Coordinates of C-alpha atoms in Angstrom, one line a residue:
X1 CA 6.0 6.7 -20.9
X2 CA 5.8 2.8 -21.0
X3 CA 4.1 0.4 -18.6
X4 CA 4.3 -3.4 -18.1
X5 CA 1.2 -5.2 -16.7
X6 CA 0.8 -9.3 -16.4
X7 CA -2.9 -9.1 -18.3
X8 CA -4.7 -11.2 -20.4
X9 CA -5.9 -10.8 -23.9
X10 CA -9.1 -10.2 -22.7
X11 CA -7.8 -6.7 -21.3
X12 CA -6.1 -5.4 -24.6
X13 CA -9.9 -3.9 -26.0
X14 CA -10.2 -2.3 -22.7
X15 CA -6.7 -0.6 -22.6
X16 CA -7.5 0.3 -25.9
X17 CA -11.1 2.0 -25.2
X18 CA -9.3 4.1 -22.1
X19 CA -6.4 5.0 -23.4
X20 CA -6.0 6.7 -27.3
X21 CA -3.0 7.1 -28.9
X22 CA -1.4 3.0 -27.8
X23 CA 1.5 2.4 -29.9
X24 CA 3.9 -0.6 -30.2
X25 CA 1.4 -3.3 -28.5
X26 CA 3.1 -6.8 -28.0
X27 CA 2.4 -9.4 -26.4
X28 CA 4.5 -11.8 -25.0
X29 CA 4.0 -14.7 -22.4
X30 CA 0.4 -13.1 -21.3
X31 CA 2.1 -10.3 -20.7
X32 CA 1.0 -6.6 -22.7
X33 CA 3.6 -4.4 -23.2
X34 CA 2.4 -0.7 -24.8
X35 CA 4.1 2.8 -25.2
X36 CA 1.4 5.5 -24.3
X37 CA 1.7 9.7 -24.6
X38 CA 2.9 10.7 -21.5
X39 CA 1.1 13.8 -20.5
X40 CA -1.9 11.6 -21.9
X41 CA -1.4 9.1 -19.4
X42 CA -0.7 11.8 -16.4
X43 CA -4.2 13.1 -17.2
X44 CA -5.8 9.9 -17.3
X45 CA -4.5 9.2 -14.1
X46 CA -5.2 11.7 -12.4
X47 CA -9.1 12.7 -13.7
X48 CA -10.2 9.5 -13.2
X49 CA -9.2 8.9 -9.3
X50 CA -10.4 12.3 -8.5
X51 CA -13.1 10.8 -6.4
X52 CA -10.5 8.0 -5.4
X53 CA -9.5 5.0 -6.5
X54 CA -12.1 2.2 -8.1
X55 CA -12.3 -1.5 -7.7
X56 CA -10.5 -3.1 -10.4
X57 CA -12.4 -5.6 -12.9
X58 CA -12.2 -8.9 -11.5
X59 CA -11.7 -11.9 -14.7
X60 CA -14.5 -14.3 -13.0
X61 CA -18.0 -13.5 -11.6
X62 CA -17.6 -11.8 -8.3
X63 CA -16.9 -14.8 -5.2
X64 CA -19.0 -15.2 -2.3
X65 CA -16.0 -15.7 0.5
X66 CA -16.0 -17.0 4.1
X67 CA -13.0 -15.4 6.1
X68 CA -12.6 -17.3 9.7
X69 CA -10.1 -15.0 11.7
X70 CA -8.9 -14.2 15.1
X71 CA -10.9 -16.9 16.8
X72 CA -9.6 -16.8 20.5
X73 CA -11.2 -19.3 23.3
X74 CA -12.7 -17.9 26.0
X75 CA -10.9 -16.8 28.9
X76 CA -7.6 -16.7 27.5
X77 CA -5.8 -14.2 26.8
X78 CA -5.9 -12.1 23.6
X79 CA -2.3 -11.6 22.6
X80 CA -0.5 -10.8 19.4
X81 CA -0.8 -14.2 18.3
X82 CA -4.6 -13.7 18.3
X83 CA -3.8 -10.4 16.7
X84 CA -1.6 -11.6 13.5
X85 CA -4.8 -13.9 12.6
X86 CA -7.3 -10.7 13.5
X87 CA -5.4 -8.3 11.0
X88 CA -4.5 -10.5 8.2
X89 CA -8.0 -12.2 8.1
X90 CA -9.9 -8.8 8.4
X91 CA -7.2 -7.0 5.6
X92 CA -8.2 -10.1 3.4
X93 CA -11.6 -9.3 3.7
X94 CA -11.3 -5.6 3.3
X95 CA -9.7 -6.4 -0.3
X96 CA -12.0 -9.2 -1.2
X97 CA -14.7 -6.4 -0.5
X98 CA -12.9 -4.0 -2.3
X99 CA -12.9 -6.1 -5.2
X100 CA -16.7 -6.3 -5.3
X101 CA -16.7 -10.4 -3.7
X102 CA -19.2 -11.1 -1.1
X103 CA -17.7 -11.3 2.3
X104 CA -19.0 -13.1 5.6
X105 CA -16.6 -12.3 8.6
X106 CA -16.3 -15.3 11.2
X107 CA -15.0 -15.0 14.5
X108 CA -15.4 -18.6 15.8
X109 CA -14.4 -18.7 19.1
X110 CA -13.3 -21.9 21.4
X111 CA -16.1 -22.5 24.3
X112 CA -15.6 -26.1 24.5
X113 CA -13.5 -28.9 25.7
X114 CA -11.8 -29.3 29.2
X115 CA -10.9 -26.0 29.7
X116 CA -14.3 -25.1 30.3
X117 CA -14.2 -27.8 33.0
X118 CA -10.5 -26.2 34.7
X119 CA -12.1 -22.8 34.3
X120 CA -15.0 -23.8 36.7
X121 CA -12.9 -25.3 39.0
X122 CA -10.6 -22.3 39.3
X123 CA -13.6 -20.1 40.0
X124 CA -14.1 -22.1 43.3
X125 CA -11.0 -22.5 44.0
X126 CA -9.8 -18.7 43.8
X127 CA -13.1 -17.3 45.2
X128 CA -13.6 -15.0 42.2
X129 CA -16.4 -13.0 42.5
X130 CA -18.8 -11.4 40.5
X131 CA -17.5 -7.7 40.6
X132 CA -14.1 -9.3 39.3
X133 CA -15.4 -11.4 36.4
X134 CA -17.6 -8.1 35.6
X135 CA -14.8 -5.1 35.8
X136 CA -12.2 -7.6 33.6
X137 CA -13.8 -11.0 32.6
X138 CA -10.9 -12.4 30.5
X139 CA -7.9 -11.7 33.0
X140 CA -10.6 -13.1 36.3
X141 CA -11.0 -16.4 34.2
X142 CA -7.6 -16.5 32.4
X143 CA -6.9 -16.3 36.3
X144 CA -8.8 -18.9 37.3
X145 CA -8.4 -21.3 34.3
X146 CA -4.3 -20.9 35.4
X147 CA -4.8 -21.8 38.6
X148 CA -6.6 -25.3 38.2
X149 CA -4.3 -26.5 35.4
X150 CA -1.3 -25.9 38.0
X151 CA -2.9 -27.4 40.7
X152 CA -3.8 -30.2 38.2
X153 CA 0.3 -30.6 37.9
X154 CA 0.7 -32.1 41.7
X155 CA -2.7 -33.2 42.1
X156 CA -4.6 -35.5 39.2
X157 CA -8.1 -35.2 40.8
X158 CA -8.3 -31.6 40.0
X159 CA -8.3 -32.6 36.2
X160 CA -10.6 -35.5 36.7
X161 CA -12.8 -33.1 38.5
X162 CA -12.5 -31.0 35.5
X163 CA -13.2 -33.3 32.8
X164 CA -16.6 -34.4 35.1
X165 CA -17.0 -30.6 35.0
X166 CA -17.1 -30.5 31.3
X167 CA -19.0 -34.0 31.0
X168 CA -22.0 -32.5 32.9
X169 CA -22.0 -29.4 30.6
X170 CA -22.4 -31.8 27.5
X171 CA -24.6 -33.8 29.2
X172 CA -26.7 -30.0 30.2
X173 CA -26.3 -30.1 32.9
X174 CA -28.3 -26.6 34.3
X175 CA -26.5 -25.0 36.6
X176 CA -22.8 -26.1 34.3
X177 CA -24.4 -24.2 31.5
X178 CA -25.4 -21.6 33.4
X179 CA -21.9 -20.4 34.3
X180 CA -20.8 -21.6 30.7
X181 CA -22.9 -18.9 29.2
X182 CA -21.7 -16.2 31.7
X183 CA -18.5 -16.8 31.1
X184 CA -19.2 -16.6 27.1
X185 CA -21.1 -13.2 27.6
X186 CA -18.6 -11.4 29.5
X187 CA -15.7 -12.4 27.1
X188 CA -17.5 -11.2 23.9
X189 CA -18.0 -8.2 25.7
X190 CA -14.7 -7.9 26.9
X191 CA -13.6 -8.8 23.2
X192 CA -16.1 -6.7 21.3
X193 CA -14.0 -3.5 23.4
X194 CA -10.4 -4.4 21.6
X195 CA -12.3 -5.0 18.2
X196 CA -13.8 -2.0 18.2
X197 CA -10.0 -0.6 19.2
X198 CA -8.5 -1.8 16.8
X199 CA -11.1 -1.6 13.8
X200 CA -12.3 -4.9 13.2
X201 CA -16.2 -5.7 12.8
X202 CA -17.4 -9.4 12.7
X203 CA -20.5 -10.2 10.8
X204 CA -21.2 -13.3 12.5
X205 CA -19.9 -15.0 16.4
X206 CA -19.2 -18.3 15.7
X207 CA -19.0 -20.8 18.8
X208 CA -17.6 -24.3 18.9
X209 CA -20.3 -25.7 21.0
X210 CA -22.3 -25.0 17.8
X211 CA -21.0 -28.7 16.6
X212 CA -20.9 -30.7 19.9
X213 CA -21.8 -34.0 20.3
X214 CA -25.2 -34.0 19.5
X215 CA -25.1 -31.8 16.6
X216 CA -22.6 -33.7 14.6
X217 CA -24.3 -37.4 15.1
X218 CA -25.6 -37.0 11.6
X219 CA -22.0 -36.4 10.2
X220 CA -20.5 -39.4 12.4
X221 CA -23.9 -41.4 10.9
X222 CA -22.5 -40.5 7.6
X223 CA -19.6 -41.5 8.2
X224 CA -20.6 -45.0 9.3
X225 CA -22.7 -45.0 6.2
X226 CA -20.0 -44.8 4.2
X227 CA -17.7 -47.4 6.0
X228 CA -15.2 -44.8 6.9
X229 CA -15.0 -45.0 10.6
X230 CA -12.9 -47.8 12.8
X231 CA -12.1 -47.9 16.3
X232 CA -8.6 -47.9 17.6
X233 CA -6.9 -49.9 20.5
X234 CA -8.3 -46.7 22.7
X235 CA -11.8 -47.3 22.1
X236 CA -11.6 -43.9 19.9
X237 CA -13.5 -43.4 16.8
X238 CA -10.8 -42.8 14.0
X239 CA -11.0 -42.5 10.1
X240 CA -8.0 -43.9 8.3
X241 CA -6.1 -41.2 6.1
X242 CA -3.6 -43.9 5.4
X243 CA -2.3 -47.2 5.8
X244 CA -0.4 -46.2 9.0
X245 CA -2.3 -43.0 9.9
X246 CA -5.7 -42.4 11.6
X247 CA -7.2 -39.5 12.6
X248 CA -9.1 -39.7 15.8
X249 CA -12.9 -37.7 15.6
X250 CA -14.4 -39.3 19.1
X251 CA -13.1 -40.2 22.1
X252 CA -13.6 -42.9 23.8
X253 CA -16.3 -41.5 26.3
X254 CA -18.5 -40.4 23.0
X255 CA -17.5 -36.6 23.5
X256 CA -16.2 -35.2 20.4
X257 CA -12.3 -33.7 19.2
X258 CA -12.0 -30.6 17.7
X259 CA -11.4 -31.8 14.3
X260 CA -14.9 -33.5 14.0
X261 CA -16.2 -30.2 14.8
X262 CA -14.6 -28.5 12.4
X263 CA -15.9 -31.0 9.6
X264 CA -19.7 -30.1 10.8
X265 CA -18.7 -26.5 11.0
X266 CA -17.5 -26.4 7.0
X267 CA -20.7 -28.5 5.9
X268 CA -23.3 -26.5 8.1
X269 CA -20.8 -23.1 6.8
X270 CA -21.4 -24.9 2.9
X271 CA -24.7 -25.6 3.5
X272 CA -25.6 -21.7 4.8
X273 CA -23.5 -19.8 2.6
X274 CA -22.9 -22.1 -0.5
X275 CA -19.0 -20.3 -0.4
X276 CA -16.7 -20.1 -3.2
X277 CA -13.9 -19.8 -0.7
X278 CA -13.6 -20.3 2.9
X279 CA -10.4 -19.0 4.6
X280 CA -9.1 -20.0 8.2
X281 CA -6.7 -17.1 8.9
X282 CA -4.6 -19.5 11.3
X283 CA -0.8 -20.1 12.6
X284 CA 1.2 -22.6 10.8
X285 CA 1.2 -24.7 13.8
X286 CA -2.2 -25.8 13.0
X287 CA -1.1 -26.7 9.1
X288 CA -1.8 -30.4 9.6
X289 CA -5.0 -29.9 11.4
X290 CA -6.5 -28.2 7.9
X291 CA -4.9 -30.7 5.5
X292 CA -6.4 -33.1 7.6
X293 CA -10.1 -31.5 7.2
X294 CA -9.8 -31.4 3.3
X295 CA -8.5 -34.6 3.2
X296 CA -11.5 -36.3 5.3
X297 CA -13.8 -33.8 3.7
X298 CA -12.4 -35.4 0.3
X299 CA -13.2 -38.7 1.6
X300 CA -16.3 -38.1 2.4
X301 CA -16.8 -37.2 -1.3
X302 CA -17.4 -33.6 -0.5
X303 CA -17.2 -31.7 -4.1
X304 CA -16.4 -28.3 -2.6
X305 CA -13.2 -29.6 -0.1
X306 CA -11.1 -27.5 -2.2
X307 CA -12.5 -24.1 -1.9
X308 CA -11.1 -24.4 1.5
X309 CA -8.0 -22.5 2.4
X310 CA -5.6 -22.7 5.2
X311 CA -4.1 -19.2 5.3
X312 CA -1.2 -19.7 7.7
X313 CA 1.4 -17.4 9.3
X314 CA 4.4 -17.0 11.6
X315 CA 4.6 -16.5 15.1
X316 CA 5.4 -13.0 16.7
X317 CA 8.9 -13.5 19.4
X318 CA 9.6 -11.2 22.2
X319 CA 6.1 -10.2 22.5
X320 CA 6.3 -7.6 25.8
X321 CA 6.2 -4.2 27.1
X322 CA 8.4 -2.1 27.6
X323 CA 8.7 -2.7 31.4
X324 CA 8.6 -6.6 30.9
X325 CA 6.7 -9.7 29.8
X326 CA 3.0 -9.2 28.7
X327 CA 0.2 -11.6 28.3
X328 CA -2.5 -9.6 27.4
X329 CA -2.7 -7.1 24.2
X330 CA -4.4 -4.8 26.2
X331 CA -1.4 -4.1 28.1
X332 CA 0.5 -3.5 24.9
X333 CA -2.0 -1.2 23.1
X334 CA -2.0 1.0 26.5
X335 CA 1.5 1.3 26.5
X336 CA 2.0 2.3 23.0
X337 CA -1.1 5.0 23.4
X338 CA 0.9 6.0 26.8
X339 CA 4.2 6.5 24.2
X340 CA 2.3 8.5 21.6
X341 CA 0.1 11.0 24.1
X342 CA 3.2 11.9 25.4
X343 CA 5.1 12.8 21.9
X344 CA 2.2 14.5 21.1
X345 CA 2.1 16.8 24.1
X346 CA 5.8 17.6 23.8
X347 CA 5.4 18.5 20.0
X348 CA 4.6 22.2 18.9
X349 CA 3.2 20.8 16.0
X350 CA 0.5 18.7 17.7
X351 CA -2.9 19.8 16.1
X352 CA -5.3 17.6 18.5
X353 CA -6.4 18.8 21.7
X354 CA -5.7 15.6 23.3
X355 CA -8.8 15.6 25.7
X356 CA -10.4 12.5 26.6
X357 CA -12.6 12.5 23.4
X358 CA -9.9 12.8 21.4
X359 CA -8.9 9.0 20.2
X360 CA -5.7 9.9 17.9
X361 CA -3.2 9.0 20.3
X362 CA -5.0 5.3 20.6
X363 CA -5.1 5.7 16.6
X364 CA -1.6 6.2 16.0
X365 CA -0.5 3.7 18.4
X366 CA -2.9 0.5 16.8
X367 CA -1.5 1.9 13.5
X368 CA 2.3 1.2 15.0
X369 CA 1.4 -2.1 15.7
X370 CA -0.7 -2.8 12.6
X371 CA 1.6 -2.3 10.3
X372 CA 4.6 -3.6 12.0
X373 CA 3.3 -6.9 11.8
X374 CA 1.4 -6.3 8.2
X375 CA 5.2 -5.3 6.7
X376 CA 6.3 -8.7 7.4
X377 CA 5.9 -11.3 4.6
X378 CA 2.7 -14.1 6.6
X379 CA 5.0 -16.9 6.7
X380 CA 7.5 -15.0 8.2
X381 CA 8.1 -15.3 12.1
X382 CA 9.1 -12.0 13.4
X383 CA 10.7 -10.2 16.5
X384 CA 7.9 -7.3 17.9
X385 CA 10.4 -4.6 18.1
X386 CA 9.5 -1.1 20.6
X387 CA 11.9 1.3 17.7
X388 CA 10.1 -0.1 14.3
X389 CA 6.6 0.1 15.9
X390 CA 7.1 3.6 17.2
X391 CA 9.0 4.7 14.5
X392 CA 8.2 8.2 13.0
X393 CA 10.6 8.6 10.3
X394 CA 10.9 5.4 8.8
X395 CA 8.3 2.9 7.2
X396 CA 5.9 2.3 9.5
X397 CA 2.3 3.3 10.4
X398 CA 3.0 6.1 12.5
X399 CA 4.9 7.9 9.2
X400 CA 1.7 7.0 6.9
X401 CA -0.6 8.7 9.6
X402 CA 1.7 11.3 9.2
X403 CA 2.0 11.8 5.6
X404 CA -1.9 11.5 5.4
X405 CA -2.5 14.1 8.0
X406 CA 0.3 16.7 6.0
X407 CA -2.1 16.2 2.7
X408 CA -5.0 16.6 4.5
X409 CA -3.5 20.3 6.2
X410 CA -2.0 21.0 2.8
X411 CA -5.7 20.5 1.1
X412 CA -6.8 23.0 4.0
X413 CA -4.1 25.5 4.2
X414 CA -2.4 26.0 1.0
X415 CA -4.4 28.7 -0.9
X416 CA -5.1 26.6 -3.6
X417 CA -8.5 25.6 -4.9
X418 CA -8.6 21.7 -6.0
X419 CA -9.5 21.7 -9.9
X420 CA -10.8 18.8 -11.9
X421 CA -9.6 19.2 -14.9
X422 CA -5.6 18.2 -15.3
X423 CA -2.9 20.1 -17.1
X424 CA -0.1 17.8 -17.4
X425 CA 2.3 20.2 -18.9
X426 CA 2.3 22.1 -15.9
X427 CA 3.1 18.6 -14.2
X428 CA 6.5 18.0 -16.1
X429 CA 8.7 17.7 -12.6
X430 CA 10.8 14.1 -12.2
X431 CA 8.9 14.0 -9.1
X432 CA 5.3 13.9 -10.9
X433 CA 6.8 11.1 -12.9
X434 CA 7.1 9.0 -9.7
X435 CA 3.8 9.4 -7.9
X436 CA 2.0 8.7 -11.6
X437 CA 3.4 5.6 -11.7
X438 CA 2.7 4.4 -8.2
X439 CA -0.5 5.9 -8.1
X440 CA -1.6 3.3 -11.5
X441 CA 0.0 0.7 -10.0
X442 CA -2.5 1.0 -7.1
X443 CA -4.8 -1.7 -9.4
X444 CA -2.3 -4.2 -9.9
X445 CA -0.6 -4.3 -5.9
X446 CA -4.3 -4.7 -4.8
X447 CA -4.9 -7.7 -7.1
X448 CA -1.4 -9.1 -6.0
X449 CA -1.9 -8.8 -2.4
X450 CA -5.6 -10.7 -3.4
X451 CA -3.6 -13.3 -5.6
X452 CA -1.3 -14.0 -3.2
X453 CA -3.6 -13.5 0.1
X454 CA -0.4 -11.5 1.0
X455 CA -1.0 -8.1 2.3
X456 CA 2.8 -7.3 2.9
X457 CA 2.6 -6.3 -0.8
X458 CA 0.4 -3.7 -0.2
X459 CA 2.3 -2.5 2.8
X460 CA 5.1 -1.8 1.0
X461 CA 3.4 0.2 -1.8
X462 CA 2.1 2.4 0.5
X463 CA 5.5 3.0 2.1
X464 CA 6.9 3.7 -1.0
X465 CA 4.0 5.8 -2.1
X466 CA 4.5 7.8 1.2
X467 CA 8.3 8.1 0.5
X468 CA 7.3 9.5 -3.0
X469 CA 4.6 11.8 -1.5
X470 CA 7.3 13.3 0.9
X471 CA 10.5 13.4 -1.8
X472 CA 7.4 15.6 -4.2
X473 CA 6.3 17.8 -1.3
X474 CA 10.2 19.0 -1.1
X475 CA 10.0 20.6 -4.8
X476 CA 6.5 21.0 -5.9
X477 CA 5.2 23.6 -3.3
X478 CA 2.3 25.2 -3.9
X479 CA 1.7 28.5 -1.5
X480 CA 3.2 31.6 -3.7
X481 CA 3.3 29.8 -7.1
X482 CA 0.6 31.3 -9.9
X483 CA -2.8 30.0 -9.8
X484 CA -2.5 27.3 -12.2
X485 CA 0.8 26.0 -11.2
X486 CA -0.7 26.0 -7.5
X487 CA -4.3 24.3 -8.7
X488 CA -2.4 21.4 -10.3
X489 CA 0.1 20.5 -7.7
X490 CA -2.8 20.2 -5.4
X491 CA -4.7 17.9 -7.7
X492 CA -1.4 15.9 -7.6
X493 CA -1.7 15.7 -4.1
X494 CA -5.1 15.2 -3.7
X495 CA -5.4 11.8 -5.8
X496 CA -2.2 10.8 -3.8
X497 CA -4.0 11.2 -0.6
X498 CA -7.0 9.0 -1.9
X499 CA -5.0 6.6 -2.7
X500 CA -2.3 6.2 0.4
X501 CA -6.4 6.6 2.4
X502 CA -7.6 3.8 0.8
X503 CA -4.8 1.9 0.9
X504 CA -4.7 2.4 4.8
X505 CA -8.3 1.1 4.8
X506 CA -7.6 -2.0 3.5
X507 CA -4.9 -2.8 5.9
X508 CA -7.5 -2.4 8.7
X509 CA -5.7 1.3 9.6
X510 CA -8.1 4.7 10.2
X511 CA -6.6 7.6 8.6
X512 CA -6.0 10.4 10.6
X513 CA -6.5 13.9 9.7
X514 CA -5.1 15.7 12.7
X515 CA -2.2 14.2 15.0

């Protein structure tokens, strides 16, 4: 058996400690290329992910990593766009973990700016009440917040009322702050729920009025320090990125833009956390916005502007339900749930008891949608499609649920007793071949998908580890073979199952046992 890994000369000592027996090593272009004993390898394999998979050996001291994801403002909705930055920032930390770097989680969420001001004014003028905002905070001020901005459209006093709204909050104003910080409270609680849904923990809530006006006057001093402020024919406070291009940080009333928050954010983040990376898991949209931060940071003769990352992606078209347009991903999560509940309770082989403690169906349907956007490449705008989420034969998450839950009752059920100790030459099927090799190449997707902050690649793997895990549970049955035979299929199966589990993991997906 020959394998092909991209590897430094570093590596060729270890290979050479695991591994006995290495003939015809070569090396070309950094790449290794060695012919190893097969039934050797198959042993190797196998023994040594018995207790599942293990971090591979990063080349550089382990990285202390900022990831900023998901990020909604309050009282808007939280819909798929919101989800595409919550799953690829939290699978990005989940393999930077995985690979032994220290991870911070950020959710920085917008609580600042006019909006705040429209919301306000939309609470008076719908007469929402308290019971409302408590029972389903986000849609009673997404409700509100669209109300004032139309209004605003035929009458320009409601948005000068709104922007005096907003003044008087920066200014702190009492009672202004005092519904600012209800409406903050009942949104994280509202957004801690779908988190929790959907498997994603935050270490730390980041707010934008963290770095208002007054926080960030030493950062505009700076900036005056260093001669890198003007003002423009709008009384704004702009920093020149060129000749013919400047980027306004204050307006003219002294409030500040999102951008100069976002400068104090990164140096207060620096200054905290002392990152070798920070990540903003954002749309593409907003590309400009980032190379505009690195490039003032650079100005500012920041040394560590470069460990900043703009991870971007594509936008999700066609976002709805079934029955019609959707705002809310609430509303979608129900529906698929809804879907899956009701396969379940018109399949004979359902093993759940689908009570009301029983989450599986709400598993399998976050697991649909999961991985229908994770199989996309990030850059990649995609159509959300009902048949591909739902789909049960196909690659999608509802077939690795699957696939995991049939090892898990094959483990249980077969007769077999899982051994330790591997005998390949009971092992000598095509079909063993296939699931050796994708199970070493676990290692090297991982670091790819970390390389490439791209965690398609590791979607794929696991759909093509699943399809090999199904092709080798056609021929290599277990239940009435001898002992032996029986002992070391299972083993087969068993490191297969660890590593399609931990794969699942790291794309933010909790495997199921039972569906």
């Amino acid at each position: 058996m020959s394998n092909h890994y991209n590897i430094t000369n570093e590596l060729q000592n270890i290979i050479k400690n695991d591994l006995e027996d290495i003939s015809d090593i070569t090396v070309q272009n950094d790449t290794v290329c060695f012919n190893i004993p097969r039934d050797q390898y198959v042993k190797t394999i196998l023994e040594s992910n018995l207790s599942g998979p293990t971090p591979p050996v990063l080349l550089q001291d382990n990285k202390n990593v900022l990831v900023e994801f998901s990020s909604p403002n309050i009282a808007k909705p939280f819909h798929l766009g919101h989800l595409r930055s919550t799953i690829i920032g939290n699978c990005i930390a989940n393999i930077n973990s995985f690979l032994q770097n220290k991870v911070k989680r950020i959710n920085y969420l917008g609580d600042w700016g006019t909006q705040i001001g429209f919301i306000q004014m939309g609470m008076k003028l719908t007469n929402i009440d308290s019971t409302e905002i408590q029972t389903n905070p986000i849609k009673a001020l997404y409700k509100a917040y669209v109300t004032a901005h139309k209004l605003a459209e035929t009458d320009s006093t409601i948005g000068d009322r709104a922007r005096e709204l907003f003044k008087k909050l920066e200014l702190g104003d009492s009672s202004t702050y005092k519904d600012w910080q209800t409406f903050k409270d009942y949104t994280v609680h509202e957004l801690t729920k779908i988190y929790k849904r959907i498997g994603v923990v935050f270490d730390e809530y980041h707010w934008e009025s963290m770095y208002n006006a007054s926080t960030t006057n030493h950062i505009i001093n700076l900036m005056e320090d260093m001669h890198l402020l003007t003002l423009d024919n709008m009384n704004r406070r702009v920093i020149p990125i060129s000749e013919k291009r400047n980027i306004p940080l204050i307006k003219s009333d002294g409030s500040t833009l999102y951008l100069c928050r976002d400068i104090a954010a990164a140096i207060d983040r620096f200054e905290k956390n002392k990152f070798d990376a920070m990540y903003y898991v954002v749309d593409s949209a907003q590309r400009d916005h980032f190379s505009n931060l690195v490039q003032i940071l650079n100005k500012m003769n920041i040394p560590w502007a470069d460990r900043i990352k703009h991870i971007q992606y594509g936008r999700v078209q066609g976002m709805s339900t079934r029955k019609g347009t959707a705002v809310f991903l609430e509303d979608i999560l129900n529906e698929v749930k809804e879907i899956m509940r009701e396969r379940q309770m018109k399949t004979h082989t359902t093993k759940v008891s689908l009570d009301e403690t029983d989450d599986s169906s709400d598993i399998l349907g976050v697991s649909g949608v999961i991985i229908h956007d994770l199989r996309q490449r990030r850059m990649k705008n995609y159509e959300f499609n009902w048949d591909l989420i739902l789909n049960m034969k196909g690659d999608s998450g509802i077939k690795l649920q699957y696939t995991h839950c049939r090892l898990t009752s094959l483990e249980h059920n077969s007769g077999a007793i899982l051994t330790t100790e591997c005998d390949p030459s009971l092992l000598q099927e095509p079909e063993v071949d296939d699931l050796i090799i994708l199970i070493s190449k676990f290692d090297e997707v991982v670091l790819k998908s970390y390389e490439e902050l791209e965690p398609c690649i590791l979607t794929v793997y696991l759909f093509q580890l699943s399809n090999a895990i199904s092709k080798a549970w056609k021929t290599l049955t277990i239940r009435g073979q001898p002992t032996d035979l029986g002992e070391q299929r299972l083993l087969l199966f068993h490191t297969s199952k660890l590593i399609l589990a931990e794969g699942m993991k790291l794309l933010g997906l909790t495997p199921l046992e039972k569906m």
